[in-house]
Tab-separated table of C-alpha atoms in Angstrom:
chain	number	residue	atom	x	y	z
A	1	MET	CA	-13.723	-16.180	26.473
A	2	ARG	CA	-14.765	-13.038	24.934
A	3	ARG	CA	-12.672	-11.478	22.447
A	4	PHE	CA	-11.894	-7.699	21.589
A	5	PHE	CA	-9.368	-5.873	19.574
A	6	ALA	CA	-6.632	-3.979	21.151
A	7	HIS	CA	-3.513	-2.151	19.209
A	8	PRO	CA	-0.756	-1.937	20.244
A	9	LEU	CA	-1.028	-4.681	23.037
A	10	PRO	CA	1.162	-3.358	25.876
A	11	ASP	CA	3.530	-5.891	27.998
A	12	GLU	CA	2.337	-8.239	30.811
A	13	GLY	CA	1.316	-6.242	33.904
A	14	LEU	CA	0.430	-3.328	31.941
A	15	GLU	CA	-2.886	-1.704	31.494
A	16	LEU	CA	-4.748	-0.116	28.536
A	17	GLN	CA	-8.048	1.395	27.517
A	18	LEU	CA	-10.014	-0.257	24.911
A	19	ALA	CA	-11.347	1.969	21.924
A	20	ALA	CA	-14.754	3.426	21.950
A	21	ALA	CA	-16.448	0.760	19.811
A	22	GLU	CA	-14.717	-2.348	21.741
A	23	SER	CA	-15.954	-0.598	25.139
A	24	ARG	CA	-19.542	-0.539	24.070
A	25	HIS	CA	-19.257	-3.989	23.061
A	26	VAL	CA	-18.104	-4.832	26.500
A	27	ARG	CA	-21.182	-3.088	28.151
A	28	VAL	CA	-23.540	-4.717	25.352
A	29	LEU	CA	-22.373	-8.104	26.662
A	30	ARG	CA	-22.798	-6.898	30.337
A	31	LEU	CA	-19.211	-8.169	31.258
A	32	ALA	CA	-18.128	-7.100	34.795
A	33	GLN	CA	-14.864	-5.767	36.651
A	34	GLY	CA	-12.477	-8.668	37.181
A	35	GLU	CA	-13.535	-11.071	34.034
A	36	GLN	CA	-11.176	-12.354	31.858
A	37	VAL	CA	-11.092	-11.651	28.278
A	38	GLU	CA	-8.959	-11.997	25.294
A	39	LEU	CA	-7.238	-9.411	23.389
A	40	PHE	CA	-5.645	-9.412	19.729
A	41	ASP	CA	-3.962	-6.670	17.957
A	42	GLY	CA	-4.595	-7.793	14.438
A	43	GLN	CA	-0.831	-8.477	13.640
A	44	GLY	CA	-0.696	-11.877	15.252
A	45	GLY	CA	-0.380	-10.711	18.800
A	46	VAL	CA	-2.737	-12.379	21.303
A	47	ALA	CA	-3.093	-11.767	25.230
A	48	GLU	CA	-5.147	-12.889	28.163
A	49	ALA	CA	-6.324	-9.703	30.020
A	50	GLU	CA	-8.793	-8.833	33.179
A	51	LEU	CA	-11.309	-5.935	32.897
A	52	VAL	CA	-10.181	-3.768	35.615
A	53	ALA	CA	-12.489	-0.732	35.161
A	54	LEU	CA	-15.715	-0.133	33.271
A	55	ASP	CA	-16.801	3.369	33.693
A	56	LEU	CA	-17.639	6.824	31.615
A	57	GLU	CA	-13.909	7.022	30.607
A	58	GLY	CA	-14.175	3.512	28.840
A	59	VAL	CA	-12.931	-0.041	29.597
A	60	ARG	CA	-9.500	-0.538	30.841
A	61	CYS	CA	-8.014	-4.011	30.959
A	62	ARG	CA	-4.784	-5.407	32.472
A	63	ILE	CA	-2.482	-7.966	30.599
A	64	LEU	CA	-1.919	-11.222	32.213
A	65	HIS	CA	-0.392	-13.129	29.703
A	66	ARG	CA	0.976	-12.492	25.894
A	67	ARG	CA	1.401	-15.134	23.345
A	68	ALA	CA	4.010	-14.466	20.799
A	69	ALA	CA	2.959	-13.332	17.314
A	70	ALA	CA	5.130	-16.218	15.842
A	71	GLU	CA	3.094	-18.794	17.373
A	72	LEU	CA	-0.082	-17.885	15.842
A	73	ALA	CA	1.293	-16.544	12.497
A	74	PRO	CA	-1.215	-17.962	9.498
A	75	ALA	CA	-0.440	-18.743	6.030
A	76	SER	CA	0.278	-15.856	4.335
A	77	ILE	CA	-2.221	-15.196	1.572
A	78	HIS	CA	-2.714	-11.974	-0.455
A	79	LEU	CA	-5.660	-11.796	-2.844
A	80	LEU	CA	-5.776	-9.415	-5.768
A	81	LEU	CA	-9.666	-8.597	-6.498
A	82	GLY	CA	-10.907	-7.138	-9.501
A	83	LEU	CA	-13.554	-4.367	-8.208
A	84	PRO	CA	-17.002	-6.048	-8.270
A	85	LYS	CA	-20.423	-4.515	-8.832
A	86	GLY	CA	-22.923	-3.559	-6.068
A	87	ASN	CA	-22.388	-4.269	-2.449
A	88	LYS	CA	-20.253	-7.530	-2.695
A	89	LEU	CA	-17.106	-6.218	-1.354
A	90	ASP	CA	-18.730	-6.242	2.214
A	91	THR	CA	-19.403	-10.028	1.655
A	92	ILE	CA	-16.064	-10.865	0.062
A	93	VAL	CA	-14.124	-8.862	2.706
A	94	ARG	CA	-16.092	-10.478	5.567
A	95	MET	CA	-15.426	-14.067	4.534
A	96	LEU	CA	-11.765	-13.335	3.644
A	97	GLY	CA	-11.277	-11.788	7.093
A	98	GLU	CA	-12.694	-15.159	8.643
A	99	ILE	CA	-10.776	-17.426	6.453
A	100	GLY	CA	-7.492	-15.535	7.426
A	101	VAL	CA	-5.965	-13.843	4.418
A	102	ALA	CA	-2.972	-11.193	4.887
A	103	SER	CA	-4.240	-8.750	2.676
A	104	ILE	CA	-6.688	-7.769	0.099
A	105	HIS	CA	-5.609	-5.671	-2.781
A	106	LEU	CA	-8.821	-4.103	-4.858
A	107	CYS	CA	-7.857	-3.625	-8.259
A	108	GLY	CA	-9.092	-1.708	-11.311
A	109	CYS	CA	-9.620	-3.957	-14.246
A	110	GLU	CA	-10.879	-3.648	-17.869
A	111	ARG	CA	-14.028	-5.277	-17.042
A	112	SER	CA	-14.810	-3.709	-13.720
A	113	VAL	CA	-17.998	-1.937	-13.694
A	114	PRO	CA	-17.539	0.347	-10.525
A	115	GLN	CA	-15.165	3.385	-10.831
A	116	TRP	CA	-13.195	4.257	-7.761
A	117	LYS	CA	-12.165	7.851	-7.301
A	118	GLU	CA	-10.484	9.374	-4.141
A	119	THR	CA	-13.046	11.159	-2.724
A	120	ARG	CA	-14.258	11.535	0.963
A	121	ALA	CA	-17.028	9.130	0.455
A	122	GLN	CA	-14.721	6.423	-1.219
A	123	GLU	CA	-12.363	6.952	1.959
A	124	GLN	CA	-15.037	6.137	4.155
A	125	LYS	CA	-16.062	3.189	2.157
A	126	LEU	CA	-12.354	1.754	2.394
A	127	GLU	CA	-12.621	2.469	6.189
A	128	ARG	CA	-15.919	0.388	6.416
A	129	PHE	CA	-14.094	-2.465	4.529
A	130	ARG	CA	-11.398	-2.534	7.393
A	131	LYS	CA	-13.659	-2.499	10.035
A	132	ILE	CA	-15.629	-5.430	8.517
A	133	ALA	CA	-12.327	-7.335	8.189
A	134	GLN	CA	-11.489	-6.366	11.960
A	135	GLU	CA	-14.688	-7.547	13.072
A	136	ALA	CA	-14.807	-10.868	10.851
A	137	ALA	CA	-11.198	-11.800	12.297
A	138	ARG	CA	-12.431	-11.011	15.920
A	139	GLN	CA	-15.412	-13.437	15.567
A	140	SER	CA	-13.578	-16.247	13.878
A	141	GLU	CA	-10.896	-15.969	16.195
A	142	GLN	CA	-8.258	-15.181	13.670
A	143	PRO	CA	-4.926	-13.691	15.003
A	144	CYS	CA	-4.415	-11.259	11.966
A	145	VAL	CA	-6.676	-8.884	10.305
A	146	PRO	CA	-6.499	-8.438	6.638
A	147	GLU	CA	-5.033	-5.395	5.490
A	148	VAL	CA	-7.191	-3.758	2.851
A	149	PHE	CA	-5.301	-1.475	0.087
A	150	ALA	CA	-7.431	1.008	-2.037
A	151	PRO	CA	-7.998	0.272	-5.405
A	152	ALA	CA	-5.007	0.557	-7.732
A	153	PRO	CA	-4.510	-0.649	-11.359
A	154	LEU	CA	-4.022	-4.320	-11.684
A	155	ARG	CA	-0.565	-4.392	-12.885
A	156	GLU	CA	0.549	-2.005	-10.118
A	157	ALA	CA	-1.108	-4.101	-7.506
A	158	ALA	CA	0.391	-7.375	-9.040
A	159	ARG	CA	3.869	-5.921	-8.649
A	160	ARG	CA	3.821	-6.084	-4.668
A	161	ALA	CA	4.098	-9.749	-4.899
A	162	GLY	CA	7.868	-10.626	-4.586
A	163	PRO	CA	9.510	-12.481	-7.328
A	164	GLU	CA	9.838	-15.598	-5.177
A	165	ALA	CA	6.133	-15.773	-4.106
A	166	MET	CA	3.854	-18.359	-5.434
A	167	LYS	CA	1.364	-16.486	-7.852
A	168	ARG	CA	-1.808	-18.044	-9.388
A	169	VAL	CA	-4.539	-16.262	-11.542
A	170	CYS	CA	-8.020	-17.737	-11.540
A	171	LEU	CA	-9.289	-18.557	-14.750
A	172	PRO	CA	-12.590	-20.218	-16.185
A	173	PRO	CA	-12.307	-23.523	-17.943
A	174	SER	CA	-12.796	-21.739	-21.411
A	175	ALA	CA	-9.639	-19.722	-20.900
A	176	LEU	CA	-7.253	-22.843	-20.273
A	177	GLY	CA	-5.235	-24.549	-22.552
A	178	SER	CA	-4.392	-28.295	-22.608
A	179	PRO	CA	-3.339	-29.138	-18.839
A	180	GLU	CA	-0.292	-31.231	-17.942
A	181	SER	CA	-1.073	-34.675	-16.655
A	182	PRO	CA	-2.497	-34.625	-12.861
A	183	ALA	CA	0.649	-36.171	-11.502
A	184	ALA	CA	2.947	-33.778	-12.866
A	185	GLU	CA	0.396	-30.709	-11.952
A	186	GLU	CA	0.456	-31.993	-8.356
A	187	GLU	CA	4.227	-32.566	-8.292
A	188	LYS	CA	4.942	-29.082	-9.702
A	189	SER	CA	2.371	-27.554	-7.001
A	190	ARG	CA	3.902	-29.491	-4.271
A	191	SER	CA	7.440	-28.266	-5.031
A	192	VAL	CA	6.500	-24.720	-5.388
A	193	LEU	CA	4.683	-25.029	-2.042
A	194	ALA	CA	7.615	-26.129	-0.387
A	195	LEU	CA	9.951	-23.590	-1.812
A	196	SER	CA	7.531	-20.631	-1.313
A	197	ALA	CA	8.431	-18.587	1.738
A	198	LEU	CA	6.895	-15.220	0.762
A	199	GLY	CA	3.323	-16.224	0.785
A	200	LEU	CA	0.831	-16.967	-1.901
A	201	TRP	CA	-0.682	-14.297	-4.238
A	202	LEU	CA	-4.025	-15.129	-5.904
A	203	ALA	CA	-5.561	-13.013	-8.545
A	204	VAL	CA	-9.582	-13.222	-9.126
A	205	GLY	CA	-11.112	-11.106	-11.595
A	206	PRO	CA	-14.488	-9.009	-11.630
A	207	GLU	CA	-17.515	-9.966	-13.117
A	208	GLY	CA	-16.580	-11.495	-16.668
A	209	GLY	CA	-13.237	-12.289	-15.435
A	210	PHE	CA	-9.872	-10.681	-16.492
A	211	SER	CA	-9.733	-9.765	-20.355
A	212	PRO	CA	-7.188	-11.965	-22.272
A	213	LYS	CA	-4.602	-8.857	-22.130
A	214	GLU	CA	-4.661	-9.013	-18.289
A	215	VAL	CA	-4.113	-12.557	-18.207
A	216	GLN	CA	-1.067	-12.216	-20.621
A	217	GLY	CA	0.351	-9.331	-18.254
A	218	LEU	CA	-0.192	-11.545	-14.992
A	219	GLN	CA	1.531	-14.726	-16.674
A	220	GLY	CA	4.199	-12.410	-17.693
A	221	MET	CA	4.802	-11.352	-13.994
A	222	GLY	CA	4.906	-15.082	-12.855
A	223	PHE	CA	1.213	-15.821	-12.197
A	224	LEU	CA	0.158	-19.374	-13.002
A	225	PRO	CA	-3.148	-20.167	-14.462
A	226	LEU	CA	-5.507	-22.001	-11.838
A	227	HIS	CA	-8.595	-23.397	-12.274
A	228	PHE	CA	-11.106	-25.337	-9.910
A	229	ASP	CA	-13.432	-27.811	-11.432
A	230	MET	CA	-16.543	-26.247	-10.398
A	231	GLY	CA	-17.994	-24.516	-13.533
A	232	VAL	CA	-17.859	-20.861	-13.718
A	233	LEU	CA	-17.980	-19.031	-10.514
A	234	ARG	CA	-19.313	-15.599	-9.300
A	235	VAL	CA	-16.651	-13.306	-8.294
A	236	GLU	CA	-17.739	-13.628	-4.547
A	237	THR	CA	-17.439	-17.255	-4.668
A	238	ALA	CA	-14.335	-17.471	-6.454
A	239	ALA	CA	-12.694	-15.195	-3.906
A	240	VAL	CA	-13.615	-17.281	-0.985
A	241	VAL	CA	-12.800	-20.695	-2.931
A	242	ALA	CA	-9.508	-19.543	-3.888
A	243	ALA	CA	-8.365	-18.076	-0.530
A	244	ALA	CA	-9.640	-21.315	1.084
A	245	TRP	CA	-7.658	-23.316	-1.316
A	246	GLY	CA	-4.739	-21.363	-0.398
A	247	GLN	CA	-5.052	-21.721	3.210
A	248	PHE	CA	-5.387	-25.377	3.009
A	249	CYS	CA	-2.462	-25.784	0.582
A	250	LEU	CA	-0.205	-23.575	2.683
A	251	LYS	CA	-0.883	-25.560	5.689
A	252	GLY	CA	-0.400	-28.882	3.814
A	253	LEU	CA	-3.844	-30.200	4.562
A	254	PHE	CA	-4.545	-31.566	1.161
A	255	THR	CA	-3.279	-32.108	-2.147
A	256	PRO	CA	-4.095	-28.954	-4.456
A	257	PRO	CA	-6.956	-29.394	-7.164
A	258	HIS	CA	-6.240	-28.947	-10.925
A	259	ILE	CA	-3.275	-26.512	-11.930
A	260	ALA	CA	-2.890	-25.621	-15.583
A	261	ASN	CA	0.517	-25.387	-16.961
A	262	ASN	CA	2.248	-22.377	-17.552
A	263	ARG	CA	1.617	-21.965	-21.244
A	264	LYS	CA	0.900	-18.543	-22.413
A	265	ILE	CA	-2.694	-17.698	-23.354
A	266	GLY	CA	-3.122	-16.198	-26.735
């Protein structure tokens, strides 16, 4: 069944008109009146619908059956991402949308090369990221579209994580102190995962990683060090690996990898 974005979703039996971009997609696929499609609102709501009209005014659908958002709510993962160089954000946002994160918080860091200024061009770029996230969620059949936040200073963005949320900062091996025993780390990880009801917040730095000052600041806000035993990862790889790890952890599919202790890094 073909899938399209529609927000808000009306009640069963009511009709709605798809947005222009979605209507064009229906025509490209050569769907016909009477065919059934799946609609999603990007906030967990999903409905089965019937195409009732395809004309110059657009495409209209009638809602046949709605599924409650609570039945489809994914693990709540929020990513703090240091602004990377070049066009890497397009790829990162697309892959995070496919994985199913709840939000992406772009951050200006000490080692970030791009400088984000509130201009019309930057607003258009941010809107493009949001469209990429929406399309990725549609194609991967995720019930929710990640919310993409405009760049903010790292500390300001990190404050959005609640005090009870599970928080991790991704660090290279060279930045870690001596870890606890694997058994102790896994036990601590499992207990935190079991108690965390406000989601998982992951911080991934730009090229060159977070500065020591930034790491100390994040740790002071409750972010524990997280290291994947894969060598030094590029920012676009680290963001995806961290998000995928988070999804599996919150869904209980496998035991988390090495998690360092919460010793301050000097």
